[in-house]
PDB file of C-alpha atoms in Angstrom:
ATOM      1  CA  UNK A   1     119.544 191.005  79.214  1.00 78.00           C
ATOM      2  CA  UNK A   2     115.720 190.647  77.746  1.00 84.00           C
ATOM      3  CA  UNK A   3     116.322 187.319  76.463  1.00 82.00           C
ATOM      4  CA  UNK A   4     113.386 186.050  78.066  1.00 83.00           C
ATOM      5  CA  UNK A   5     111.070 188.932  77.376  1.00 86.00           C
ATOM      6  CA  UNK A   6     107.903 188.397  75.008  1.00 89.00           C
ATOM      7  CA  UNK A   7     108.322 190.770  71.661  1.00 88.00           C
ATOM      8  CA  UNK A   8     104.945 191.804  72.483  1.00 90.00           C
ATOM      9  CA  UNK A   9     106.375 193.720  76.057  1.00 91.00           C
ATOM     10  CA  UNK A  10     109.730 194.582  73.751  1.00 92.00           C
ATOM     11  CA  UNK A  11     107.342 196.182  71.397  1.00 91.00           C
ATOM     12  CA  UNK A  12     105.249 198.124  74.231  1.00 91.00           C
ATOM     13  CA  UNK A  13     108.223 199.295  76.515  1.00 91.00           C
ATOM     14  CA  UNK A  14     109.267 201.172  73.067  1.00 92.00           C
ATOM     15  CA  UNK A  15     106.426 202.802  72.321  1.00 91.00           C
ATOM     16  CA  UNK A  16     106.010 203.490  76.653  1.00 90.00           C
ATOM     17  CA  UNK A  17     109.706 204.694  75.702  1.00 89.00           C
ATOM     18  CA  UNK A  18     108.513 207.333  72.803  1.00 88.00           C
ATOM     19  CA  UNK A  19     105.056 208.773  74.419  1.00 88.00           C
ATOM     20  CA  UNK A  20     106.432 209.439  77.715  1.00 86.00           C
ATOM     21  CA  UNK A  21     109.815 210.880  76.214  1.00 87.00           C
ATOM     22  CA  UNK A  22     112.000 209.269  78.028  1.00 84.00           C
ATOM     23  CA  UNK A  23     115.298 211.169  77.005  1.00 83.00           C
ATOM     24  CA  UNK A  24     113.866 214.259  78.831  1.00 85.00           C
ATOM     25  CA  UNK A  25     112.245 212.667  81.681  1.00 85.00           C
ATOM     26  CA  UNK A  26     113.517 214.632  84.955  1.00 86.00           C
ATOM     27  CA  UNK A  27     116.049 212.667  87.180  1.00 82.00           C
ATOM     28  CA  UNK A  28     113.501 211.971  90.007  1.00 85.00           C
ATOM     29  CA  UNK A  29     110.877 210.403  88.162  1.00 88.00           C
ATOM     30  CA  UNK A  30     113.641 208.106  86.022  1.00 87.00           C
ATOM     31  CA  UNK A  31     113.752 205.282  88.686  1.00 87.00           C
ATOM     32  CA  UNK A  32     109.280 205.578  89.103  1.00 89.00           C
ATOM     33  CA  UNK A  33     109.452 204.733  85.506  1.00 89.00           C
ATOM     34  CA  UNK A  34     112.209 202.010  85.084  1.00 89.00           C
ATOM     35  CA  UNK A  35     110.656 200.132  88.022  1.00 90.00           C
ATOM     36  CA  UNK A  36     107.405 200.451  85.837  1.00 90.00           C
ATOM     37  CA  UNK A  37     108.711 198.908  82.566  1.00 88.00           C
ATOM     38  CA  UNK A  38     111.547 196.657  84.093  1.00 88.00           C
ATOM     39  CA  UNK A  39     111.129 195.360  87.430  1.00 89.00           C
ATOM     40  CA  UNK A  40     112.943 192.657  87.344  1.00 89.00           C
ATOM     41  CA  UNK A  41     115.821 194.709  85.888  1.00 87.00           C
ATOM     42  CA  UNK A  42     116.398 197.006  89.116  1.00 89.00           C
ATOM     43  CA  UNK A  43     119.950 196.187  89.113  1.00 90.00           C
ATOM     44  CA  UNK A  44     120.618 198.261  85.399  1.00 88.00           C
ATOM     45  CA  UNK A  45     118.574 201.622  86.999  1.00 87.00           C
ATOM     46  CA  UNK A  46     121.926 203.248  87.659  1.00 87.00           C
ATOM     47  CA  UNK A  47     123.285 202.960  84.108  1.00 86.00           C
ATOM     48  CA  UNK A  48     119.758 203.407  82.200  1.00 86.00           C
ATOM     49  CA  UNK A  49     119.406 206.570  83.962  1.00 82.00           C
ATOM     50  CA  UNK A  50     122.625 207.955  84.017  1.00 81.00           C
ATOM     51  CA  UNK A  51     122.138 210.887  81.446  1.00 76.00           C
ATOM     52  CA  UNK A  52     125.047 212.496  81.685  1.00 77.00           C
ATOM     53  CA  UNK A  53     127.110 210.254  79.978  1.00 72.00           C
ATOM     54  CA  UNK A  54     124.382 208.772  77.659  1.00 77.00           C
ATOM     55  CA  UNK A  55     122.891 205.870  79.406  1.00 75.00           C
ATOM     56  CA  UNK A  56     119.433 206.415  78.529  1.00 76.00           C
ATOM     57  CA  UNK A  57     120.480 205.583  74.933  1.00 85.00           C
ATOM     58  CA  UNK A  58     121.940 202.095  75.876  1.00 87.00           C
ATOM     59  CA  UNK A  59     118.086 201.510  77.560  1.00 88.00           C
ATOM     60  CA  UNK A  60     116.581 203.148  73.746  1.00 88.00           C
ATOM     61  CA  UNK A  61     119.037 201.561  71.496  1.00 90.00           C
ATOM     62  CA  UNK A  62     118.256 198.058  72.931  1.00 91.00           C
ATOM     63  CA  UNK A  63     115.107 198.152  73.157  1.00 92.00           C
ATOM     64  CA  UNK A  64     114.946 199.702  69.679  1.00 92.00           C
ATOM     65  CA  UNK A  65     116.986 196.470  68.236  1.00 94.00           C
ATOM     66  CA  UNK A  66     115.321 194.224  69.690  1.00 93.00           C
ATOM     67  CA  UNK A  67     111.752 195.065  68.489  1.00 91.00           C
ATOM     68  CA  UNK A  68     113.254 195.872  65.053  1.00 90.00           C
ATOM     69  CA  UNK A  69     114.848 192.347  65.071  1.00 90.00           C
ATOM     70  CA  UNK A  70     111.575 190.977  66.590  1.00 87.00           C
ATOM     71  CA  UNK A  71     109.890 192.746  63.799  1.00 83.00           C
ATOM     72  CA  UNK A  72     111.721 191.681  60.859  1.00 84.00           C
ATOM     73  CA  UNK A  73     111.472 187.879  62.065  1.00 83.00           C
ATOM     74  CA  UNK A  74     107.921 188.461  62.007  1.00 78.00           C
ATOM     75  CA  UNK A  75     108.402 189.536  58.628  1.00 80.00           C
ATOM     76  CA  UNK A  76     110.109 186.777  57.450  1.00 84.00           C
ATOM     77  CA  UNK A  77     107.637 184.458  58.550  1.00 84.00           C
ATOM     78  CA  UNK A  78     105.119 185.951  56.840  1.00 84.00           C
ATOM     79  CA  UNK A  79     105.775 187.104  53.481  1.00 85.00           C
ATOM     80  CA  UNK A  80     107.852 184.879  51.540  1.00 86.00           C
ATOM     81  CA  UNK A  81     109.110 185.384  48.158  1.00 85.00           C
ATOM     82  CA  UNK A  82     106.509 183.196  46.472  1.00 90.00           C
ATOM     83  CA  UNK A  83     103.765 185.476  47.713  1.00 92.00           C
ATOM     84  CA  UNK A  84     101.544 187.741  44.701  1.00 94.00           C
ATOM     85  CA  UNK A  85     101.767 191.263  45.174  1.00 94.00           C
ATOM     86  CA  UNK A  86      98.285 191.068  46.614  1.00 95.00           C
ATOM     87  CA  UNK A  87      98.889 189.412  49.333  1.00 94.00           C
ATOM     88  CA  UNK A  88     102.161 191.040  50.405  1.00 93.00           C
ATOM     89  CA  UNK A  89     100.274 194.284  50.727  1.00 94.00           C
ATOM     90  CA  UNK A  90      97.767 193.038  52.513  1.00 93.00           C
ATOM     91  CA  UNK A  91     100.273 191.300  54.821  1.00 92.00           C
ATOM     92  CA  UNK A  92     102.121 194.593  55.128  1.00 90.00           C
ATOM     93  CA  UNK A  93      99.194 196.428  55.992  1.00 92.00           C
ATOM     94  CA  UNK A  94      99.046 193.741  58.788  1.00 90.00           C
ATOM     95  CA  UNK A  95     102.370 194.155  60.044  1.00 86.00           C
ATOM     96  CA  UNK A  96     102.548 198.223  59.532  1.00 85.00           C
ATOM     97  CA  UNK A  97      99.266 198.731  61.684  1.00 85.00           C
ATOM     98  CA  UNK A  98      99.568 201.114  64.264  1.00 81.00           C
ATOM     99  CA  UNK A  99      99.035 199.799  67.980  1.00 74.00           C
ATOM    100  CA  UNK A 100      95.200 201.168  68.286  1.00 82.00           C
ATOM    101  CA  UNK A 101      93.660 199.674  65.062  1.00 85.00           C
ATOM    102  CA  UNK A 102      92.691 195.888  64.936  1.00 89.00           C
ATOM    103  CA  UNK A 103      94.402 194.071  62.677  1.00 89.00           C
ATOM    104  CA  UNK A 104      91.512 192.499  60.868  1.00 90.00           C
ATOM    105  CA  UNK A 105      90.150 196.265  60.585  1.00 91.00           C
ATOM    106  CA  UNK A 106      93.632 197.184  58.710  1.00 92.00           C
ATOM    107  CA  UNK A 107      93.985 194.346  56.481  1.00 94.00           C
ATOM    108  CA  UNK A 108      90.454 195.073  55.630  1.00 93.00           C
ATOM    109  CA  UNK A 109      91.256 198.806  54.701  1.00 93.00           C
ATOM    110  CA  UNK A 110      93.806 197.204  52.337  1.00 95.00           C
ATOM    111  CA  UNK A 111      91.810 194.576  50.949  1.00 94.00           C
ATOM    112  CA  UNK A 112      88.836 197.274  50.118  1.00 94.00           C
ATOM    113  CA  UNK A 113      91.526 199.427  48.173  1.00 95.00           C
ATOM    114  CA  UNK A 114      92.852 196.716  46.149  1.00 96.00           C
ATOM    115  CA  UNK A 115      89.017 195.583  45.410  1.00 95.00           C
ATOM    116  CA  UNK A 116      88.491 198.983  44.493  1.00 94.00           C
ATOM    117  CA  UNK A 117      91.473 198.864  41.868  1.00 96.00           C
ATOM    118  CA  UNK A 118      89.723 196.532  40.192  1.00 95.00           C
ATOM    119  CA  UNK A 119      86.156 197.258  40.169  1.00 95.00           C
ATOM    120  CA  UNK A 120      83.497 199.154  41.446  1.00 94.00           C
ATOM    121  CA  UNK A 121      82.545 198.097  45.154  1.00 92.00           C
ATOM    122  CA  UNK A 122      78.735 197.354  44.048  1.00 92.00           C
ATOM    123  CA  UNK A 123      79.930 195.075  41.584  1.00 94.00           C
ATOM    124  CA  UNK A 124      82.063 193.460  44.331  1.00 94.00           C
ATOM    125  CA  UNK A 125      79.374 192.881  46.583  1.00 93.00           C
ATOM    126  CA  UNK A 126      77.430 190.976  43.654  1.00 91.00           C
ATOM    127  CA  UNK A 127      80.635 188.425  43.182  1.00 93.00           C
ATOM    128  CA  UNK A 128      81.269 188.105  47.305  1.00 93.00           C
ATOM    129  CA  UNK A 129      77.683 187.031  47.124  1.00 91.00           C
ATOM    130  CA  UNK A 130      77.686 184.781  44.405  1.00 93.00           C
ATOM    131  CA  UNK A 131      80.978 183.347  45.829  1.00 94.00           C
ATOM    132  CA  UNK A 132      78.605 182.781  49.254  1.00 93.00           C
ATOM    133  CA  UNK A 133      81.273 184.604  51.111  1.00 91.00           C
ATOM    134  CA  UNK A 134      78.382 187.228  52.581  1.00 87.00           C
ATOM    135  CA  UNK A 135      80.484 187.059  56.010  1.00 89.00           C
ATOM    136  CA  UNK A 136      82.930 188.983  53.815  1.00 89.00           C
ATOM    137  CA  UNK A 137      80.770 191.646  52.929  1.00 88.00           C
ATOM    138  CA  UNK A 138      80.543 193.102  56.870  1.00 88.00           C
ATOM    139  CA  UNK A 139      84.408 192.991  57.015  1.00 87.00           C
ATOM    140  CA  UNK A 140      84.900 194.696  53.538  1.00 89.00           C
ATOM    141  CA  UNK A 141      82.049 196.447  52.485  1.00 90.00           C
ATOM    142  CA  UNK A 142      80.056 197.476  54.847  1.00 87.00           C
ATOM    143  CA  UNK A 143      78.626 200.527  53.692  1.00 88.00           C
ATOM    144  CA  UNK A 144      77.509 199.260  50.431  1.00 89.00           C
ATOM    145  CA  UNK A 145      75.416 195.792  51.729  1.00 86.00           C
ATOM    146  CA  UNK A 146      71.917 198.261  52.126  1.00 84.00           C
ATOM    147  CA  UNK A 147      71.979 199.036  48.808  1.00 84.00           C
ATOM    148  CA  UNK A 148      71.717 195.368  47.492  1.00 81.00           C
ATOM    149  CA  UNK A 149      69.551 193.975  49.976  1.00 80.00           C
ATOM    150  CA  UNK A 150      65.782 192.998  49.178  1.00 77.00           C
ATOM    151  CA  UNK A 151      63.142 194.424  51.033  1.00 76.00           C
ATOM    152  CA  UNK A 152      59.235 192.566  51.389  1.00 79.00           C
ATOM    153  CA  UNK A 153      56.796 194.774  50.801  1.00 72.00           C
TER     154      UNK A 153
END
């Protein structure tokens, strides 16, 4: 049924799914929405919106398992067993962001706390420079960079 449908519209027709509740959405608004997420599935309204015998669930539950299977592909292709510790948190950080935040902004939220387990974040900024990753520095650690920077008189 949504073979040929990109995760990425699997992924928002859930969440469309969840915000707009669509388990108590009124019987005369049902079809308004279904032709909004599925168009090209007019032929399934009857049974998606039959809620007296649960067929807004069949509508959920697929949609459900197919971003969860969409999801844990994803997965798979990105953290492998091989992978340090390190790098599977900041690659789970990437996959667990939330639909609003960019994912370079979450990975470096992740990245910052596992710099932080290690040493001080002024410290950090003297080895990112050194290393001539200054780039870095804007992504990372931001609020520190003023501190360390050298001012003509």
């Amino acid at each position: 049924l949504f073979q040929g449908t990109p995760p990425e519209r699997i992924a928002a027709i859930r969440q469309e799914l969840q915000a707009k509740n669509w388990h108590l959405t009124p019987k005369e608004q049902r079809d308004d929405l279904l032709a909004e997420w599925l168009p090209e599935h007019e032929r399934y309204y009857p049974l998606f919106s039959d809620f007296r015998f649960g067929g807004y669930r069949v509508l959920i539950d697929l949609i459900a398992d197919i971003d969860d299977d969409n999801n844990r592909t994803d997965r798979k292709r990105l953290i492998r067993d091989g992978d340090s510790p390190e790098f599977m948190r900041l690659m789970e950080a990437y996959l667990n962001k939330s639909v609003n935040v960019y994912y370079r902004d979450a990975v470096a939220g992740e990245c910052r706390k596992l710099i932080e387990a290690v040493m001080k974040p002024d410290e950090a900024v003297r080895y990112i420079v050194a290393l001539g990753k200054r780039k870095v520095l804007f992504d990372l650690l931001l609020d520190r960079i003023e501190k360390h920077v050298r001012r003509e008189k």
